[in-house]
Amino acid sequence: MSLLRVEGLTKSFKGLRAVDDVGFEVAEGAILGIIGPNGAGKTTTFNLVTGALAPDAGAVHLDGTDITGRPPHRVLAAGMARTFQLMRPFYSMSVLENVTIAVLAGGGSRRNARTTAAEVIERVGLGRWRDAPSEGLPTAALKRLELARALASRPRVLLLDEVLAGLVPAEREPVMDLLDELRTQDGVTLVFVEHIMAAVMRLSDSVLVLDLGRVLTHGAPEEVTRDPRVIEAYLGEEPDADR
Ligand SMILES: Nc1ncnc2c1ncn2[C@@H]1O[C@H](COP(=O)(O)OP(=O)(O)OP(=O)(O)O)[C@@H](O)[C@H]1O
Ligand SMILES: [Mg+2]
């Protein structure tokens, strides 16, 4: 059975169908990559799956339970977390404080929150920044903080929205290694939106392509990236762009 099953998700904004009948399934421990041009509906899909937005139609099942329309904190409690494309830590707080709050928000006990947070911080390789203020962290560390906040609730499913964006190639490699480890060592099921094609090809078991809010195709990474319709959708855009 799929751990995450999404069916027929649809959402319009003032007549614009940002997400139109989108469906996919992810097996436990698998990695699904989601690609598509700017404005294709990738972030909106994440917002619908994690309860940040209510869908007009469609359903989300997590481990067989219908979680459609549940608010974000209940989706988190059910075992699914996400990172934000636009990071928003509490900049006035330290890395440890930020992750501690995320542990508590995820339902962790008050007594163990700081210990759990410290473990997660080590896990994502942020140990040396633990007590630093979040304001002024380099982008690569901010990205890891965003990951740590999402991992603080010990999710079974993690949705990642462009975690590699803004990193220089040398910084991407260790983050890709970390994502790989989250799957192999921690058993986390991953869904990641990414424009960096090298990461999509390396990490994904399967790739979902969105265009104009709809599923253009879904399949093995090599097949999907050879598909003329996918190449067409990316015309005028450089999918491997360094951003
Ligand atoms: N809250 C909103 N209100 C109105 N329109 C929205 C809202 N959120 C998204 N949209 C529109 O929905 C469409 C899909 O946006 P979305 O952010 O999901 O795209 P995306 O695939 O994540 O793009 P990118 O690669 O640039 O991050 C766009 O046309 C966007 O302008
Ligand atoms: Mg987006």
PDB file of C-alpha atoms and ligand atoms in Angstrom:
ATOM      1  CA  MET A   1       0.000   0.000   0.000  1.00  0.00           C
ATOM      2  CA  SER A   2       1.166   3.547  -0.661  1.00  0.00           C
ATOM      3  CA  LEU A   3       2.097   5.595   2.376  1.00  0.00           C
ATOM      4  CA  LEU A   4       0.909   8.782   0.652  1.00  0.00           C
ATOM      5  CA  ARG A   5      -1.920   8.744  -1.882  1.00  0.00           C
ATOM      6  CA  VAL A   6      -3.135  11.939  -3.525  1.00  0.00           C
ATOM      7  CA  GLU A   7      -6.135  11.905  -5.858  1.00  0.00           C
ATOM      8  CA  GLY A   8      -7.742  14.535  -8.044  1.00  0.00           C
ATOM      9  CA  LEU A   9      -6.421  17.541  -6.142  1.00  0.00           C
ATOM     10  CA  THR A  10      -7.818  20.749  -7.583  1.00  0.00           C
ATOM     11  CA  LYS A  11      -7.492  24.379  -6.518  1.00  0.00           C
ATOM     12  CA  SER A  12      -8.444  27.596  -8.298  1.00  0.00           C
ATOM     13  CA  PHE A  13      -7.431  31.141  -7.429  1.00  0.00           C
ATOM     14  CA  LYS A  14      -9.888  33.645  -8.899  1.00  0.00           C
ATOM     15  CA  GLY A  15     -10.630  31.477 -11.907  1.00  0.00           C
ATOM     16  CA  LEU A  16      -7.043  30.322 -12.436  1.00  0.00           C
ATOM     17  CA  ARG A  17      -6.714  26.561 -11.972  1.00  0.00           C
ATOM     18  CA  ALA A  18      -3.374  26.502 -10.174  1.00  0.00           C
ATOM     19  CA  VAL A  19      -3.740  22.766  -9.480  1.00  0.00           C
ATOM     20  CA  ASP A  20      -6.002  20.714 -11.699  1.00  0.00           C
ATOM     21  CA  ASP A  21      -6.754  17.045 -10.997  1.00  0.00           C
ATOM     22  CA  VAL A  22      -3.312  16.184  -9.631  1.00  0.00           C
ATOM     23  CA  GLY A  23      -2.731  12.685  -8.283  1.00  0.00           C
ATOM     24  CA  PHE A  24       0.234  10.550  -7.271  1.00  0.00           C
ATOM     25  CA  GLU A  25       1.247   7.788  -4.872  1.00  0.00           C
ATOM     26  CA  VAL A  26       4.416   7.291  -2.873  1.00  0.00           C
ATOM     27  CA  ALA A  27       5.406   3.986  -1.275  1.00  0.00           C
ATOM     28  CA  GLU A  28       6.997   3.926   2.169  1.00  0.00           C
ATOM     29  CA  GLY A  29      10.722   4.697   1.930  1.00  0.00           C
ATOM     30  CA  ALA A  30      10.473   5.892  -1.689  1.00  0.00           C
ATOM     31  CA  ILE A  31      11.500   9.255  -3.102  1.00  0.00           C
ATOM     32  CA  LEU A  32       9.232  11.103  -5.537  1.00  0.00           C
ATOM     33  CA  GLY A  33      10.651  14.099  -7.403  1.00  0.00           C
ATOM     34  CA  ILE A  34       8.267  16.779  -8.658  1.00  0.00           C
ATOM     35  CA  ILE A  35       9.401  19.037 -11.484  1.00  0.00           C
ATOM     36  CA  GLY A  36       7.763  21.601 -13.726  1.00  0.00           C
ATOM     37  CA  PRO A  37       8.215  25.148 -14.958  1.00  0.00           C
ATOM     38  CA  ASN A  38       7.686  28.169 -12.717  1.00  0.00           C
ATOM     39  CA  GLY A  39       4.020  28.546 -11.828  1.00  0.00           C
ATOM     40  CA  ALA A  40       3.229  24.905 -12.665  1.00  0.00           C
ATOM     41  CA  GLY A  41       1.501  24.399  -9.307  1.00  0.00           C
ATOM     42  CA  LYS A  42       4.211  22.571  -7.368  1.00  0.00           C
ATOM     43  CA  THR A  43       4.141  24.667  -4.199  1.00  0.00           C
ATOM     44  CA  THR A  44       0.353  24.885  -4.311  1.00  0.00           C
ATOM     45  CA  THR A  45       0.222  21.082  -4.480  1.00  0.00           C
ATOM     46  CA  PHE A  46       2.353  20.954  -1.307  1.00  0.00           C
ATOM     47  CA  ASN A  47       0.048  23.509   0.330  1.00  0.00           C
ATOM     48  CA  LEU A  48      -2.962  21.328  -0.480  1.00  0.00           C
ATOM     49  CA  VAL A  49      -1.305  18.097   0.661  1.00  0.00           C
ATOM     50  CA  THR A  50      -0.164  19.569   3.999  1.00  0.00           C
ATOM     51  CA  GLY A  51      -3.341  21.465   4.826  1.00  0.00           C
ATOM     52  CA  ALA A  52      -2.004  24.998   4.335  1.00  0.00           C
ATOM     53  CA  LEU A  53      -4.772  25.366   1.735  1.00  0.00           C
ATOM     54  CA  ALA A  54      -8.072  23.521   1.465  1.00  0.00           C
ATOM     55  CA  PRO A  55      -8.584  21.841  -1.922  1.00  0.00           C
ATOM     56  CA  ASP A  56     -11.674  22.568  -4.057  1.00  0.00           C
ATOM     57  CA  ALA A  57     -11.705  18.861  -4.881  1.00  0.00           C
ATOM     58  CA  GLY A  58      -9.626  15.753  -4.380  1.00  0.00           C
ATOM     59  CA  ALA A  59      -8.322  13.706  -1.497  1.00  0.00           C
ATOM     60  CA  VAL A  60      -5.128  13.041   0.466  1.00  0.00           C
ATOM     61  CA  HIS A  61      -4.600   9.720   2.249  1.00  0.00           C
ATOM     62  CA  LEU A  62      -1.701   9.160   4.636  1.00  0.00           C
ATOM     63  CA  ASP A  63      -1.134   5.535   5.557  1.00  0.00           C
ATOM     64  CA  GLY A  64      -4.705   4.758   4.614  1.00  0.00           C
ATOM     65  CA  THR A  65      -6.242   7.594   6.641  1.00  0.00           C
ATOM     66  CA  ASP A  66      -8.139  10.365   4.861  1.00  0.00           C
ATOM     67  CA  ILE A  67      -6.469  13.601   5.998  1.00  0.00           C
ATOM     68  CA  THR A  68      -8.016  15.841   3.323  1.00  0.00           C
ATOM     69  CA  GLY A  69      -8.606  19.368   4.577  1.00  0.00           C
ATOM     70  CA  ARG A  70      -7.018  18.800   7.985  1.00  0.00           C
ATOM     71  CA  PRO A  71      -5.179  21.875   9.237  1.00  0.00           C
ATOM     72  CA  PRO A  72      -1.354  21.814   9.132  1.00  0.00           C
ATOM     73  CA  HIS A  73      -0.820  20.937  12.817  1.00  0.00           C
ATOM     74  CA  ARG A  74      -3.033  17.878  12.461  1.00  0.00           C
ATOM     75  CA  VAL A  75      -1.266  16.815   9.265  1.00  0.00           C
ATOM     76  CA  LEU A  76       1.998  17.164  11.186  1.00  0.00           C
ATOM     77  CA  ALA A  77       0.606  15.067  14.029  1.00  0.00           C
ATOM     78  CA  ALA A  78      -0.418  12.433  11.471  1.00  0.00           C
ATOM     79  CA  GLY A  79       3.241  12.148  10.413  1.00  0.00           C
ATOM     80  CA  MET A  80       3.777  14.500   7.469  1.00  0.00           C
ATOM     81  CA  ALA A  81       6.023  17.582   7.551  1.00  0.00           C
ATOM     82  CA  ARG A  82       7.200  20.057   4.932  1.00  0.00           C
ATOM     83  CA  THR A  83       9.822  22.697   4.289  1.00  0.00           C
ATOM     84  CA  PHE A  84       8.990  26.081   2.807  1.00  0.00           C
ATOM     85  CA  GLN A  85      10.349  27.450  -0.453  1.00  0.00           C
ATOM     86  CA  LEU A  86      10.497  30.827   1.288  1.00  0.00           C
ATOM     87  CA  MET A  87      12.201  29.994   4.559  1.00  0.00           C
ATOM     88  CA  ARG A  88      10.722  31.551   7.636  1.00  0.00           C
ATOM     89  CA  PRO A  89      12.582  30.701  10.832  1.00  0.00           C
ATOM     90  CA  PHE A  90      12.285  33.020  13.827  1.00  0.00           C
ATOM     91  CA  TYR A  91      15.322  35.121  12.999  1.00  0.00           C
ATOM     92  CA  SER A  92      15.641  36.574  16.489  1.00  0.00           C
ATOM     93  CA  MET A  93      16.110  33.090  17.954  1.00  0.00           C
ATOM     94  CA  SER A  94      19.024  30.687  17.933  1.00  0.00           C
ATOM     95  CA  VAL A  95      19.095  27.546  15.818  1.00  0.00           C
ATOM     96  CA  LEU A  96      18.440  25.443  18.928  1.00  0.00           C
ATOM     97  CA  GLU A  97      15.478  27.580  19.994  1.00  0.00           C
ATOM     98  CA  ASN A  98      13.970  27.418  16.512  1.00  0.00           C
ATOM     99  CA  VAL A  99      14.201  23.642  16.349  1.00  0.00           C
ATOM    100  CA  THR A 100      12.967  23.266  19.950  1.00  0.00           C
ATOM    101  CA  ILE A 101       9.829  25.196  19.042  1.00  0.00           C
ATOM    102  CA  ALA A 102       9.373  22.940  16.022  1.00  0.00           C
ATOM    103  CA  VAL A 103       9.677  19.863  18.267  1.00  0.00           C
ATOM    104  CA  LEU A 104       6.952  21.243  20.545  1.00  0.00           C
ATOM    105  CA  ALA A 105       4.764  22.239  17.587  1.00  0.00           C
ATOM    106  CA  GLY A 106       5.090  18.659  16.349  1.00  0.00           C
ATOM    107  CA  GLY A 107       3.705  17.341  19.629  1.00  0.00           C
ATOM    108  CA  GLY A 108       7.026  16.503  21.310  1.00  0.00           C
ATOM    109  CA  SER A 109       7.169  16.491  25.111  1.00  0.00           C
ATOM    110  CA  ARG A 110       8.347  19.650  26.840  1.00  0.00           C
ATOM    111  CA  ARG A 111      10.837  17.716  28.966  1.00  0.00           C
ATOM    112  CA  ASN A 112      12.730  16.235  26.030  1.00  0.00           C
ATOM    113  CA  ALA A 113      12.234  19.012  23.488  1.00  0.00           C
ATOM    114  CA  ARG A 114      15.709  20.535  23.717  1.00  0.00           C
ATOM    115  CA  THR A 115      17.421  17.147  23.660  1.00  0.00           C
ATOM    116  CA  THR A 116      15.426  16.064  20.628  1.00  0.00           C
ATOM    117  CA  ALA A 117      16.150  19.391  18.936  1.00  0.00           C
ATOM    118  CA  ALA A 118      19.877  19.028  19.599  1.00  0.00           C
ATOM    119  CA  GLU A 119      19.806  15.535  18.061  1.00  0.00           C
ATOM    120  CA  VAL A 120      18.026  16.758  14.958  1.00  0.00           C
ATOM    121  CA  ILE A 121      20.483  19.647  14.646  1.00  0.00           C
ATOM    122  CA  GLU A 122      23.382  17.183  14.725  1.00  0.00           C
ATOM    123  CA  ARG A 123      21.554  14.975  12.222  1.00  0.00           C
ATOM    124  CA  VAL A 124      21.406  17.745   9.642  1.00  0.00           C
ATOM    125  CA  GLY A 125      25.015  18.789  10.262  1.00  0.00           C
ATOM    126  CA  LEU A 126      24.226  22.092  11.957  1.00  0.00           C
ATOM    127  CA  GLY A 127      26.054  21.296  15.206  1.00  0.00           C
ATOM    128  CA  ARG A 128      28.506  24.146  14.962  1.00  0.00           C
ATOM    129  CA  TRP A 129      25.681  26.663  14.499  1.00  0.00           C
ATOM    130  CA  ARG A 130      23.529  25.296  17.323  1.00  0.00           C
ATOM    131  CA  ASP A 131      23.672  28.350  19.570  1.00  0.00           C
ATOM    132  CA  ALA A 132      24.090  30.929  16.830  1.00  0.00           C
ATOM    133  CA  PRO A 133      21.304  33.423  16.126  1.00  0.00           C
ATOM    134  CA  SER A 134      19.375  32.373  13.017  1.00  0.00           C
ATOM    135  CA  GLU A 135      19.707  35.874  11.661  1.00  0.00           C
ATOM    136  CA  GLY A 136      22.898  36.077   9.680  1.00  0.00           C
ATOM    137  CA  LEU A 137      23.271  32.358   9.050  1.00  0.00           C
ATOM    138  CA  PRO A 138      24.665  31.623   5.587  1.00  0.00           C
ATOM    139  CA  THR A 139      22.075  30.341   3.088  1.00  0.00           C
ATOM    140  CA  ALA A 140      23.395  26.779   3.273  1.00  0.00           C
ATOM    141  CA  ALA A 141      22.934  26.751   7.063  1.00  0.00           C
ATOM    142  CA  LEU A 142      19.464  28.350   6.788  1.00  0.00           C
ATOM    143  CA  LYS A 143      18.458  25.573   4.395  1.00  0.00           C
ATOM    144  CA  ARG A 144      19.615  22.967   6.902  1.00  0.00           C
ATOM    145  CA  LEU A 145      17.729  24.796   9.647  1.00  0.00           C
ATOM    146  CA  GLU A 146      14.595  24.593   7.509  1.00  0.00           C
ATOM    147  CA  LEU A 147      15.212  20.844   7.156  1.00  0.00           C
ATOM    148  CA  ALA A 148      15.809  20.480  10.903  1.00  0.00           C
ATOM    149  CA  ARG A 149      12.541  22.279  11.717  1.00  0.00           C
ATOM    150  CA  ALA A 150      10.662  19.932   9.404  1.00  0.00           C
ATOM    151  CA  LEU A 151      12.393  16.865  10.871  1.00  0.00           C
ATOM    152  CA  ALA A 152      11.746  17.980  14.453  1.00  0.00           C
ATOM    153  CA  SER A 153       8.393  16.186  14.560  1.00  0.00           C
ATOM    154  CA  ARG A 154      10.071  12.972  13.355  1.00  0.00           C
ATOM    155  CA  PRO A 155       7.827  12.751  10.277  1.00  0.00           C
ATOM    156  CA  ARG A 156       7.276   9.595   8.255  1.00  0.00           C
ATOM    157  CA  VAL A 157       6.746  11.695   5.129  1.00  0.00           C
ATOM    158  CA  LEU A 158       8.731  14.837   4.383  1.00  0.00           C
ATOM    159  CA  LEU A 159       7.855  17.282   1.603  1.00  0.00           C
ATOM    160  CA  LEU A 160      10.775  19.439   0.460  1.00  0.00           C
ATOM    161  CA  ASP A 161      10.187  22.580  -1.580  1.00  0.00           C
ATOM    162  CA  GLU A 162      13.393  23.511  -3.424  1.00  0.00           C
ATOM    163  CA  VAL A 163      15.813  22.814  -0.569  1.00  0.00           C
ATOM    164  CA  LEU A 164      18.749  23.047  -2.978  1.00  0.00           C
ATOM    165  CA  ALA A 165      17.784  26.402  -4.496  1.00  0.00           C
ATOM    166  CA  GLY A 166      20.262  29.139  -3.719  1.00  0.00           C
ATOM    167  CA  LEU A 167      23.059  26.702  -2.929  1.00  0.00           C
ATOM    168  CA  VAL A 168      26.229  26.643  -4.993  1.00  0.00           C
ATOM    169  CA  PRO A 169      27.015  23.222  -6.538  1.00  0.00           C
ATOM    170  CA  ALA A 170      29.596  22.360  -3.840  1.00  0.00           C
ATOM    171  CA  GLU A 171      26.963  22.922  -1.147  1.00  0.00           C
ATOM    172  CA  ARG A 172      24.345  20.771  -2.892  1.00  0.00           C
ATOM    173  CA  GLU A 173      26.254  17.512  -2.775  1.00  0.00           C
ATOM    174  CA  PRO A 174      26.226  17.128   1.049  1.00  0.00           C
ATOM    175  CA  VAL A 175      22.513  18.049   1.217  1.00  0.00           C
ATOM    176  CA  MET A 176      21.759  15.372  -1.398  1.00  0.00           C
ATOM    177  CA  ASP A 177      23.790  12.897   0.688  1.00  0.00           C
ATOM    178  CA  LEU A 178      21.727  13.893   3.721  1.00  0.00           C
ATOM    179  CA  LEU A 179      18.429  13.355   1.881  1.00  0.00           C
ATOM    180  CA  ASP A 180      19.663   9.960   0.735  1.00  0.00           C
ATOM    181  CA  GLU A 181      20.527   9.061   4.348  1.00  0.00           C
ATOM    182  CA  LEU A 182      17.149  10.219   5.618  1.00  0.00           C
ATOM    183  CA  ARG A 183      15.632   7.601   3.385  1.00  0.00           C
ATOM    184  CA  THR A 184      18.112   4.764   3.853  1.00  0.00           C
ATOM    185  CA  GLN A 185      18.976   5.232   7.543  1.00  0.00           C
ATOM    186  CA  ASP A 186      15.888   6.912   8.981  1.00  0.00           C
ATOM    187  CA  GLY A 187      13.284   5.405   6.652  1.00  0.00           C
ATOM    188  CA  VAL A 188      11.728   8.780   5.830  1.00  0.00           C
ATOM    189  CA  THR A 189       9.570   8.887   2.703  1.00  0.00           C
ATOM    190  CA  LEU A 190      10.433  11.960   0.622  1.00  0.00           C
ATOM    191  CA  VAL A 191       8.593  14.082  -1.913  1.00  0.00           C
ATOM    192  CA  PHE A 192      10.756  16.872  -3.253  1.00  0.00           C
ATOM    193  CA  VAL A 193      10.152  19.744  -5.625  1.00  0.00           C
ATOM    194  CA  GLU A 194      13.373  20.661  -7.382  1.00  0.00           C
ATOM    195  CA  HIS A 195      14.667  22.548 -10.391  1.00  0.00           C
ATOM    196  CA  ILE A 196      18.201  21.131 -10.111  1.00  0.00           C
ATOM    197  CA  MET A 197      17.962  18.199 -12.522  1.00  0.00           C
ATOM    198  CA  ALA A 198      21.123  16.465 -11.253  1.00  0.00           C
ATOM    199  CA  ALA A 199      19.403  16.079  -7.879  1.00  0.00           C
ATOM    200  CA  VAL A 200      16.159  14.878  -9.439  1.00  0.00           C
ATOM    201  CA  MET A 201      18.028  12.254 -11.446  1.00  0.00           C
ATOM    202  CA  ARG A 202      20.146  11.109  -8.517  1.00  0.00           C
ATOM    203  CA  LEU A 203      17.506  10.892  -5.793  1.00  0.00           C
ATOM    204  CA  SER A 204      14.136  10.146  -7.377  1.00  0.00           C
ATOM    205  CA  ASP A 205      12.643   6.685  -7.715  1.00  0.00           C
ATOM    206  CA  SER A 206      10.004   8.293  -9.890  1.00  0.00           C
ATOM    207  CA  VAL A 207       9.316  11.768 -11.204  1.00  0.00           C
ATOM    208  CA  LEU A 208       6.021  13.632 -11.512  1.00  0.00           C
ATOM    209  CA  VAL A 209       5.954  16.447 -14.053  1.00  0.00           C
ATOM    210  CA  LEU A 210       3.481  19.284 -13.563  1.00  0.00           C
ATOM    211  CA  ASP A 211       2.685  21.888 -16.187  1.00  0.00           C
ATOM    212  CA  LEU A 212      -0.058  24.517 -15.991  1.00  0.00           C
ATOM    213  CA  GLY A 213      -1.453  22.842 -12.896  1.00  0.00           C
ATOM    214  CA  ARG A 214      -1.825  19.414 -14.479  1.00  0.00           C
ATOM    215  CA  VAL A 215       0.156  16.190 -14.443  1.00  0.00           C
ATOM    216  CA  LEU A 216       2.046  16.135 -17.728  1.00  0.00           C
ATOM    217  CA  THR A 217       3.607  12.742 -17.074  1.00  0.00           C
ATOM    218  CA  HIS A 218       4.845  10.479 -14.279  1.00  0.00           C
ATOM    219  CA  GLY A 219       7.519   7.793 -14.521  1.00  0.00           C
ATOM    220  CA  ALA A 220      11.120   6.734 -14.111  1.00  0.00           C
ATOM    221  CA  PRO A 221      13.564   9.680 -14.081  1.00  0.00           C
ATOM    222  CA  GLU A 222      15.330   8.668 -17.331  1.00  0.00           C
ATOM    223  CA  GLU A 223      12.051   8.184 -19.199  1.00  0.00           C
ATOM    224  CA  VAL A 224      10.488  11.399 -18.006  1.00  0.00           C
ATOM    225  CA  THR A 225      13.437  13.610 -18.858  1.00  0.00           C
ATOM    226  CA  ARG A 226      13.604  12.129 -22.386  1.00  0.00           C
ATOM    227  CA  ASP A 227       9.901  12.810 -22.969  1.00  0.00           C
ATOM    228  CA  PRO A 228       9.496  15.408 -25.747  1.00  0.00           C
ATOM    229  CA  ARG A 229       6.481  16.929 -23.921  1.00  0.00           C
ATOM    230  CA  VAL A 230       8.642  17.553 -20.869  1.00  0.00           C
ATOM    231  CA  ILE A 231      11.380  19.135 -22.951  1.00  0.00           C
ATOM    232  CA  GLU A 232       8.707  21.250 -24.649  1.00  0.00           C
ATOM    233  CA  ALA A 233       7.273  22.410 -21.304  1.00  0.00           C
ATOM    234  CA  TYR A 234      10.715  23.552 -20.266  1.00  0.00           C
ATOM    235  CA  LEU A 235      11.438  25.439 -23.518  1.00  0.00           C
ATOM    236  CA  GLY A 236      12.408  28.971 -22.733  1.00  0.00           C
ATOM    237  CA  GLU A 237      13.422  27.813 -19.299  1.00  0.00           C
ATOM    238  CA  GLU A 238      16.627  26.131 -18.287  1.00  0.00           C
ATOM    239  CA  PRO A 239      15.668  23.305 -15.921  1.00  0.00           C
ATOM    240  CA  ASP A 240      19.269  22.865 -14.829  1.00  0.00           C
ATOM    241  CA  ALA A 241      19.561  26.580 -14.117  1.00  0.00           C
ATOM    242  CA  ASP A 242      21.901  27.466 -11.312  1.00  0.00           C
ATOM    243  CA  ARG A 243      19.343  28.880  -8.913  1.00  0.00           C
TER     244      ARG A 243
HETATM  245  N1  LIG B   1      -2.336  32.298  -2.800  1.00  0.00           N
HETATM  246  C1  LIG B   1      -2.429  32.492  -4.126  1.00  0.00           C
HETATM  247  N2  LIG B   1      -3.311  33.367  -4.666  1.00  0.00           N
HETATM  248  C2  LIG B   1      -3.412  33.527  -6.000  1.00  0.00           C
HETATM  249  N3  LIG B   1      -2.668  32.858  -6.899  1.00  0.00           N
HETATM  250  C3  LIG B   1      -1.779  31.976  -6.436  1.00  0.00           C
HETATM  251  C4  LIG B   1      -1.598  31.739  -5.027  1.00  0.00           C
HETATM  252  N4  LIG B   1      -0.633  30.793  -4.867  1.00  0.00           N
HETATM  253  C5  LIG B   1      -0.222  30.461  -6.105  1.00  0.00           C
HETATM  254  N5  LIG B   1      -0.901  31.163  -7.047  1.00  0.00           N
HETATM  255  C6  LIG B   1      -0.737  31.023  -8.512  1.00  0.00           C
HETATM  256  O1  LIG B   1      -0.877  29.636  -8.793  1.00  0.00           O
HETATM  257  C7  LIG B   1       0.047  29.232  -9.815  1.00  0.00           C
HETATM  258  C8  LIG B   1       0.927  28.123  -9.295  1.00  0.00           C
HETATM  259  O2  LIG B   1       1.815  28.664  -8.330  1.00  0.00           O
HETATM  260  P1  LIG B   1       2.851  27.774  -7.522  1.00  0.00           P
HETATM  261  O3  LIG B   1       3.493  28.658  -6.521  1.00  0.00           O
HETATM  262  O4  LIG B   1       2.158  26.569  -7.022  1.00  0.00           O
HETATM  263  O5  LIG B   1       3.878  27.364  -8.660  1.00  0.00           O
HETATM  264  P2  LIG B   1       5.261  26.585  -8.563  1.00  0.00           P
HETATM  265  O6  LIG B   1       5.172  25.440  -9.501  1.00  0.00           O
HETATM  266  O7  LIG B   1       5.593  26.291  -7.145  1.00  0.00           O
HETATM  267  O8  LIG B   1       6.289  27.657  -9.173  1.00  0.00           O
HETATM  268  P3  LIG B   1       7.833  27.986  -8.809  1.00  0.00           P
HETATM  269  O9  LIG B   1       8.663  26.983  -9.571  1.00  0.00           O
HETATM  270  O10 LIG B   1       8.028  29.369  -9.338  1.00  0.00           O
HETATM  271  O11 LIG B   1       7.999  27.900  -7.325  1.00  0.00           O
HETATM  272  C9  LIG B   1       0.795  30.502 -10.217  1.00  0.00           C
HETATM  273  O12 LIG B   1       0.152  31.052 -11.340  1.00  0.00           O
HETATM  274  C10 LIG B   1       0.658  31.391  -9.006  1.00  0.00           C
HETATM  275  O13 LIG B   1       0.722  32.748  -9.364  1.00  0.00           O
HETATM  276 MG    MG B   2       7.097  26.857  -5.880  1.00  0.00          MG
END
